[in-house]
Amino acid sequence: MSFVVARMQKLKADNLVGLGNHDQRKTSNHSNQDIDVSRSQLNYDLVAGRTQNFKTDIQNYIDNRKASQRAVRKDAVLANEWVITSDKSFFEQLDEKQTRAYFETAKQYFADKFGDENIRYAIVHLDESTPHMHMGIVPFDNENKLSAKRVFNRETLQKIQDELPEFLQSKGFKIERGQKGSERKNLTVPEYKAMQENLTENKQELETVKSDTKKQRQELDQYQFHDENDAKIDRKPALFKKGYSVVQDVALDMLERDASQGQLAHDLYVSLQEDNEKLRSENKDLRDVNDDLTEKNSKLAKTLANAQDLIKRMTKILKEKLGDRLHISAKVWRGAGLKASENPTKPPKRKPERDTGLKR
């Protein structure tokens, strides 16, 4: 059964222009060679009319909706873009109407959870090898405060990966969740698309090798090697040329064909051996890289645990020494990967200095 693919990336003001041009196909030159511009007319937006210009329209929506009168920070996350898709074989089993229903259903899940109006675009691309949807959600919480950290925190992201496949299944789609508890890295959208492009190229190269190998095998199968009795060749010594023999033309043709097919079989064997050795080498390299990353990850985990333990011990010592004068904010605890104290100390109030009338 196929898996649901749901990947998210954070978009700030500087990202919106370029991404908008790509998602809305406003340019004819694309770095992604997988795009078939002749099929771009098949793309559609499930919430068409909400966003014509990514940067301008999304910023206007935020300004009109946000509860605070303060200006939005320049480095704030204005939208979280989700890429929703599955593998190519999944979509090959769906017709055009069912494909649209799949994306409509996925959009409905996010609309129910995060507000339909906060979905500013939901563009389905059918001009690439695998259909997928780019869906931009403005991260407003229930109080209309803009905060991607609160709206799409780690717990929420985990729930989405669990609940979205179940929601799609309840609507009749034969699809399931990806491997739970996997140690695979959660790829960003650009990394995911780059991986897909590399995978497509590798598949094409593999198909080419398979096709060439199949052709060579067919040539070998079609050739009828002669029986041992047929291989006996009548020959006579050549007059005036010592060491030479005279054979019939048909026998000579037979020898030449057998030699040619023997060479073909040898070349095929060598080619398969080289391909096999190459695959073994690449597999070994991948195993080495994986082992190296696993070892580094283990070392980093130990280093982090030691650092957190040191922070706890130092905090305890400082607490004993300074008492209420010690103040560590929740933000600092989170930065160290630790849970903040339930009763954090407040910074002591500074007494106002008396005006002595003396100038320094």
Short mmCIF file of C-alpha atoms in Angstrom, two decimals:
data_model
loop_
_atom_site.label_atom_id
_atom_site.label_comp_id
_atom_site.label_asym_id
_atom_site.label_seq_id
_atom_site.Cartn_x
_atom_site.Cartn_y
_atom_site.Cartn_z
CA MET A 1 0.00 0.00 0.00
CA SER A 2 1.17 3.54 -0.74
CA PHE A 3 2.14 6.10 1.91
CA VAL A 4 0.91 9.65 2.53
CA VAL A 5 3.62 12.25 1.99
CA ALA A 6 3.12 15.48 3.99
CA ARG A 7 6.11 17.81 4.24
CA MET A 8 6.17 21.35 5.65
CA GLN A 9 8.46 24.34 5.22
CA LYS A 10 8.36 27.75 6.89
CA LEU A 11 7.96 30.81 4.69
CA LYS A 12 9.10 34.30 5.60
CA ALA A 13 8.52 37.48 3.60
CA ASP A 14 11.68 37.00 1.53
CA ASN A 15 10.60 33.49 0.47
CA LEU A 16 7.12 34.38 -0.76
CA VAL A 17 7.98 36.09 -4.07
CA GLY A 18 10.13 33.32 -5.54
CA LEU A 19 7.93 30.53 -4.23
CA GLY A 20 4.83 32.27 -5.56
CA ASN A 21 6.35 32.51 -9.03
CA HIS A 22 7.14 28.80 -8.91
CA ASP A 23 3.84 27.56 -7.46
CA GLN A 24 1.73 29.74 -9.74
CA ARG A 25 3.95 29.05 -12.78
CA LYS A 26 4.47 32.76 -13.47
CA THR A 27 7.77 32.13 -15.25
CA SER A 28 8.52 30.00 -18.29
CA ASN A 29 12.06 29.08 -17.26
CA HIS A 30 12.14 26.49 -14.49
CA SER A 31 15.17 24.99 -12.76
CA ASN A 32 13.11 21.84 -12.18
CA GLN A 33 13.45 19.89 -15.42
CA ASP A 34 10.58 17.63 -14.37
CA ILE A 35 8.05 20.38 -15.20
CA ASP A 36 6.20 19.88 -18.50
CA VAL A 37 5.08 23.41 -19.41
CA SER A 38 2.65 22.02 -22.00
CA ARG A 39 0.66 20.51 -19.10
CA SER A 40 0.83 23.52 -16.75
CA GLN A 41 -2.65 24.55 -17.86
CA LEU A 42 -3.96 21.46 -16.01
CA ASN A 43 -2.83 22.85 -12.64
CA TYR A 44 -5.52 24.31 -10.37
CA ASP A 45 -5.98 26.08 -7.02
CA LEU A 46 -8.54 24.56 -4.64
CA VAL A 47 -9.07 27.97 -3.01
CA ALA A 48 -8.74 30.03 -6.18
CA GLY A 49 -9.15 33.79 -5.79
CA ARG A 50 -7.70 34.13 -2.31
CA THR A 51 -4.12 34.83 -3.32
CA GLN A 52 -2.92 36.38 -6.57
CA ASN A 53 0.40 37.71 -5.27
CA PHE A 54 1.92 35.59 -2.52
CA LYS A 55 3.81 38.34 -0.67
CA THR A 56 1.31 41.21 -0.99
CA ASP A 57 -1.93 39.30 -0.48
CA ILE A 58 -0.70 37.14 2.41
CA GLN A 59 0.74 40.16 4.23
CA ASN A 60 -2.55 42.05 3.71
CA TYR A 61 -4.52 39.08 5.08
CA ILE A 62 -2.29 39.00 8.18
CA ASP A 63 -2.56 42.77 8.77
CA ASN A 64 -6.36 42.66 8.52
CA ARG A 65 -6.73 39.56 10.72
CA LYS A 66 -4.12 39.83 13.48
CA ALA A 67 -5.30 40.80 16.94
CA SER A 68 -2.27 42.89 17.83
CA GLN A 69 -1.78 46.41 16.49
CA ARG A 70 1.97 45.97 16.52
CA ALA A 71 3.80 45.46 13.23
CA VAL A 72 4.76 41.92 12.31
CA ARG A 73 8.44 41.18 12.82
CA LYS A 74 10.53 41.18 9.65
CA ASP A 75 11.80 37.66 10.36
CA ALA A 76 8.37 36.25 11.28
CA VAL A 77 7.02 33.11 9.60
CA LEU A 78 4.10 34.35 7.50
CA ALA A 79 2.97 30.99 6.15
CA ASN A 80 3.67 27.29 6.52
CA GLU A 81 3.62 25.52 3.17
CA TRP A 82 2.65 21.87 3.10
CA VAL A 83 3.43 19.61 0.16
CA ILE A 84 0.88 16.78 0.02
CA THR A 85 1.40 13.82 -2.33
CA SER A 86 2.07 10.08 -2.52
CA ASP A 87 4.01 7.80 -4.84
CA LYS A 88 3.43 7.62 -8.58
CA SER A 89 1.82 4.16 -8.47
CA PHE A 90 -0.89 5.48 -6.12
CA PHE A 91 -1.99 8.17 -8.58
CA GLU A 92 -1.83 5.77 -11.54
CA GLN A 93 -4.80 3.97 -9.94
CA LEU A 94 -6.87 7.19 -9.73
CA ASP A 95 -8.66 9.03 -12.49
CA GLU A 96 -8.73 12.83 -12.77
CA LYS A 97 -11.81 13.19 -10.54
CA GLN A 98 -10.44 10.88 -7.84
CA THR A 99 -7.09 12.67 -7.85
CA ARG A 100 -8.83 15.99 -7.20
CA ALA A 101 -10.90 14.36 -4.44
CA TYR A 102 -7.69 13.14 -2.77
CA PHE A 103 -6.30 16.67 -2.53
CA GLU A 104 -9.70 18.12 -1.59
CA THR A 105 -9.91 15.63 1.29
CA ALA A 106 -6.40 16.45 2.51
CA LYS A 107 -7.22 20.18 2.36
CA GLN A 108 -10.42 19.59 4.34
CA TYR A 109 -8.43 17.95 7.13
CA PHE A 110 -6.20 21.02 7.47
CA ALA A 111 -9.20 23.37 7.15
CA ASP A 112 -10.94 21.62 10.07
CA LYS A 113 -7.80 21.80 12.22
CA PHE A 114 -6.36 25.22 11.37
CA GLY A 115 -9.22 27.21 9.84
CA ASP A 116 -10.36 27.22 6.23
CA GLU A 117 -9.73 30.96 5.75
CA ASN A 118 -6.14 30.57 6.91
CA ILE A 119 -5.48 28.37 3.86
CA ARG A 120 -4.46 31.08 1.40
CA TYR A 121 -3.58 28.79 -1.50
CA ALA A 122 -3.84 25.07 -2.32
CA ILE A 123 -2.27 24.68 -5.75
CA VAL A 124 -2.28 21.21 -7.32
CA HIS A 125 0.50 20.55 -9.82
CA LEU A 126 -0.28 18.02 -12.55
CA ASP A 127 2.55 19.12 -14.85
CA GLU A 128 5.23 17.09 -13.03
CA SER A 129 5.82 13.34 -12.93
CA THR A 130 3.86 12.88 -9.68
CA PRO A 131 0.76 14.96 -8.79
CA HIS A 132 1.18 17.00 -5.60
CA MET A 133 -0.35 19.97 -3.80
CA HIS A 134 1.35 23.09 -2.41
CA MET A 135 -0.85 24.40 0.41
CA GLY A 136 -0.02 27.61 2.28
CA ILE A 137 -1.46 28.10 5.78
CA VAL A 138 -1.12 31.35 7.75
CA PRO A 139 -0.33 30.21 11.34
CA PHE A 140 -3.00 32.11 13.31
CA ASP A 141 -3.96 30.59 16.66
CA ASN A 142 -7.45 30.73 18.22
CA GLU A 143 -6.76 34.27 19.43
CA ASN A 144 -5.69 35.47 15.98
CA LYS A 145 -2.09 35.73 17.07
CA LEU A 146 0.51 34.90 14.43
CA SER A 147 2.79 32.16 15.75
CA ALA A 148 4.13 29.27 13.69
CA LYS A 149 5.86 27.88 16.80
CA ARG A 150 2.59 27.49 18.70
CA VAL A 151 0.37 26.42 15.81
CA PHE A 152 2.77 23.88 14.28
CA ASN A 153 4.69 22.69 17.31
CA ARG A 154 6.28 19.25 17.49
CA GLU A 155 3.23 17.60 19.05
CA THR A 156 0.94 19.00 16.35
CA LEU A 157 3.24 17.86 13.56
CA GLN A 158 3.22 14.36 15.03
CA LYS A 159 -0.58 14.36 15.18
CA ILE A 160 -0.81 15.40 11.54
CA GLN A 161 1.34 12.45 10.47
CA ASP A 162 -0.92 10.13 12.49
CA GLU A 163 -4.33 11.60 11.73
CA LEU A 164 -4.09 12.63 8.06
CA PRO A 165 -3.73 9.02 6.75
CA GLU A 166 -6.65 7.92 8.96
CA PHE A 167 -8.79 10.80 7.66
CA LEU A 168 -8.00 9.86 4.05
CA GLN A 169 -8.73 6.19 4.77
CA SER A 170 -12.11 7.13 6.23
CA LYS A 171 -12.94 8.74 2.88
CA GLY A 172 -12.10 5.56 0.94
CA PHE A 173 -8.47 6.13 -0.09
CA LYS A 174 -6.20 3.09 0.17
CA ILE A 175 -3.23 4.78 1.75
CA GLU A 176 -1.36 4.51 5.03
CA ARG A 177 1.00 6.34 7.33
CA GLY A 178 4.73 6.23 6.79
CA GLN A 179 6.90 4.20 9.12
CA LYS A 180 6.31 5.42 12.67
CA GLY A 181 9.32 5.92 14.89
CA SER A 182 11.63 5.89 11.88
CA GLU A 183 15.05 7.45 12.36
CA ARG A 184 14.92 8.87 8.85
CA LYS A 185 15.47 12.60 8.66
CA ASN A 186 12.38 14.75 8.05
CA LEU A 187 13.33 16.39 4.79
CA THR A 188 12.54 19.97 3.93
CA VAL A 189 10.46 20.53 0.81
CA PRO A 190 13.49 21.45 -1.39
CA GLU A 191 15.40 18.43 -0.06
CA TYR A 192 12.43 16.17 -0.72
CA LYS A 193 12.02 17.42 -4.30
CA ALA A 194 15.77 17.09 -4.93
CA MET A 195 15.62 13.52 -3.61
CA GLN A 196 12.67 12.78 -5.89
CA GLU A 197 14.56 14.17 -8.90
CA ASN A 198 17.64 12.05 -8.09
CA LEU A 199 15.43 9.01 -7.62
CA THR A 200 13.80 9.60 -11.01
CA GLU A 201 17.20 9.92 -12.71
CA ASN A 202 18.44 6.73 -11.03
CA LYS A 203 15.30 4.85 -12.09
CA GLN A 204 15.74 6.01 -15.70
CA GLU A 205 19.38 4.91 -15.70
CA LEU A 206 18.40 1.54 -14.23
CA GLU A 207 15.70 1.06 -16.87
CA THR A 208 18.25 1.81 -19.60
CA VAL A 209 20.63 -0.82 -18.22
CA LYS A 210 17.79 -3.33 -17.95
CA SER A 211 16.70 -2.63 -21.53
CA ASP A 212 20.24 -3.09 -22.90
CA THR A 213 20.71 -6.28 -20.92
CA LYS A 214 17.35 -7.66 -22.09
CA LYS A 215 18.23 -6.92 -25.71
CA GLN A 216 21.58 -8.72 -25.43
CA ARG A 217 19.94 -11.72 -23.79
CA GLN A 218 17.33 -11.89 -26.56
CA GLU A 219 20.09 -11.90 -29.17
CA LEU A 220 21.77 -14.78 -27.37
CA ASP A 221 18.51 -16.72 -27.01
CA GLN A 222 17.65 -16.28 -30.69
CA TYR A 223 20.98 -17.62 -31.84
CA GLN A 224 20.96 -21.39 -32.47
CA PHE A 225 24.29 -22.89 -31.52
CA HIS A 226 25.26 -25.93 -33.57
CA ASP A 227 25.29 -29.46 -32.21
CA GLU A 228 28.61 -31.19 -31.72
CA ASN A 229 28.08 -33.34 -34.85
CA ASP A 230 27.21 -30.29 -36.93
CA ALA A 231 30.33 -28.55 -35.69
CA LYS A 232 32.58 -30.99 -37.55
CA ILE A 233 34.01 -29.20 -40.54
CA ASP A 234 35.27 -30.90 -43.64
CA ARG A 235 38.61 -29.43 -44.60
CA LYS A 236 41.37 -30.19 -47.01
CA PRO A 237 45.01 -29.12 -46.97
CA ALA A 238 45.64 -26.07 -49.13
CA LEU A 239 47.95 -26.60 -52.04
CA PHE A 240 51.29 -24.80 -51.91
CA LYS A 241 50.47 -23.27 -48.42
CA LYS A 242 51.71 -25.17 -45.46
CA GLY A 243 49.57 -24.85 -42.33
CA TYR A 244 46.42 -23.70 -44.23
CA SER A 245 43.23 -25.63 -44.92
CA VAL A 246 40.38 -25.20 -47.40
CA VAL A 247 36.84 -25.18 -45.92
CA GLN A 248 33.39 -24.62 -47.38
CA ASP A 249 31.92 -21.10 -47.24
CA VAL A 250 28.93 -22.26 -45.17
CA ALA A 251 31.28 -23.73 -42.58
CA LEU A 252 33.28 -20.51 -42.46
CA ASP A 253 30.08 -18.49 -41.95
CA MET A 254 29.14 -20.81 -39.11
CA LEU A 255 32.52 -20.27 -37.44
CA GLU A 256 32.25 -16.51 -37.76
CA ARG A 257 28.72 -16.43 -36.27
CA ASP A 258 29.72 -18.63 -33.36
CA ALA A 259 32.75 -16.45 -32.69
CA SER A 260 30.59 -13.31 -32.81
CA GLN A 261 28.03 -14.72 -30.38
CA GLY A 262 30.77 -15.96 -28.10
CA GLN A 263 32.24 -12.47 -27.99
CA LEU A 264 28.76 -11.03 -27.30
CA ALA A 265 28.27 -13.46 -24.42
CA HIS A 266 31.66 -12.53 -23.02
CA ASP A 267 30.93 -8.78 -23.29
CA LEU A 268 27.56 -9.26 -21.56
CA TYR A 269 29.20 -11.21 -18.75
CA VAL A 270 31.86 -8.53 -18.26
CA SER A 271 29.24 -5.77 -18.34
CA LEU A 272 27.09 -7.50 -15.74
CA GLN A 273 30.12 -8.09 -13.56
CA GLU A 274 31.07 -4.39 -13.74
CA ASP A 275 27.51 -3.27 -12.95
CA ASN A 276 27.33 -5.69 -10.05
CA GLU A 277 30.66 -4.50 -8.68
CA LYS A 278 29.55 -0.88 -9.03
CA LEU A 279 26.33 -1.56 -7.10
CA ARG A 280 28.26 -3.37 -4.39
CA SER A 281 30.66 -0.44 -4.07
CA GLU A 282 27.83 2.10 -3.90
CA ASN A 283 26.01 -0.02 -1.33
CA LYS A 284 29.15 -0.23 0.78
CA ASP A 285 29.63 3.55 0.59
CA LEU A 286 26.04 4.10 1.72
CA ARG A 287 26.52 1.69 4.63
CA ASP A 288 29.71 3.50 5.63
CA VAL A 289 27.97 6.88 5.51
CA ASN A 290 25.06 5.52 7.55
CA ASP A 291 27.40 4.01 10.14
CA ASP A 292 29.33 7.28 10.35
CA LEU A 293 26.16 9.35 10.82
CA THR A 294 24.85 6.90 13.42
CA GLU A 295 28.12 7.13 15.35
CA LYS A 296 28.14 10.95 15.19
CA ASN A 297 24.50 11.10 16.28
CA SER A 298 25.27 8.86 19.25
CA LYS A 299 28.24 11.04 20.26
CA LEU A 300 26.16 14.21 19.93
CA ALA A 301 23.39 12.70 22.04
CA LYS A 302 25.89 11.83 24.78
CA THR A 303 27.47 15.29 24.59
CA LEU A 304 24.04 16.93 24.84
CA ALA A 305 23.07 14.75 27.80
CA ASN A 306 26.33 15.61 29.59
CA ALA A 307 25.85 19.32 28.89
CA GLN A 308 22.26 19.25 30.17
CA ASP A 309 23.36 17.41 33.31
CA LEU A 310 26.09 20.00 33.85
CA ILE A 311 23.57 22.83 33.43
CA LYS A 312 21.26 21.25 35.99
CA ARG A 313 24.07 20.83 38.53
CA MET A 314 25.36 24.37 38.00
CA THR A 315 21.81 25.74 38.33
CA LYS A 316 21.36 23.87 41.60
CA ILE A 317 24.65 25.27 42.97
CA LEU A 318 23.79 28.80 41.88
CA LYS A 319 20.32 28.46 43.37
CA GLU A 320 21.86 27.52 46.71
CA LYS A 321 24.27 30.45 46.53
CA LEU A 322 22.03 33.18 45.13
CA GLY A 323 18.53 32.10 46.13
CA ASP A 324 15.80 34.33 44.68
CA ARG A 325 18.36 36.52 42.96
CA LEU A 326 18.85 33.79 40.36
CA HIS A 327 16.53 34.12 37.36
CA ILE A 328 16.58 31.78 34.35
CA SER A 329 13.83 32.34 31.78
CA ALA A 330 11.82 29.53 30.17
CA LYS A 331 13.32 30.53 26.81
CA VAL A 332 16.84 29.76 28.09
CA TRP A 333 15.69 26.35 29.38
CA ARG A 334 14.13 25.51 26.01
CA GLY A 335 17.29 26.60 24.21
CA ALA A 336 19.21 24.03 26.24
CA GLY A 337 16.66 21.35 25.41
CA LEU A 338 15.40 21.20 28.98
CA LYS A 339 11.98 21.61 30.55
CA ALA A 340 11.52 24.88 32.39
CA SER A 341 10.75 24.86 36.08
CA GLU A 342 7.04 24.90 36.91
CA ASN A 343 7.67 27.79 39.33
CA PRO A 344 10.34 29.84 37.60
CA THR A 345 12.02 32.50 39.69
CA LYS A 346 11.25 36.06 38.82
CA PRO A 347 14.00 38.62 38.44
CA PRO A 348 14.28 40.76 41.58
CA LYS A 349 12.87 44.24 41.38
CA ARG A 350 15.52 46.91 41.39
CA LYS A 351 15.04 49.70 43.87
CA PRO A 352 14.95 53.15 42.29
CA GLU A 353 18.09 55.11 42.94
CA ARG A 354 17.74 58.13 45.17
CA ASP A 355 18.41 61.45 43.59
CA THR A 356 21.21 62.87 45.73
CA GLY A 357 21.50 65.92 43.59
CA LEU A 358 25.09 65.08 42.75
CA LYS A 359 26.16 64.77 39.16
CA ARG A 360 28.62 62.14 38.17
#
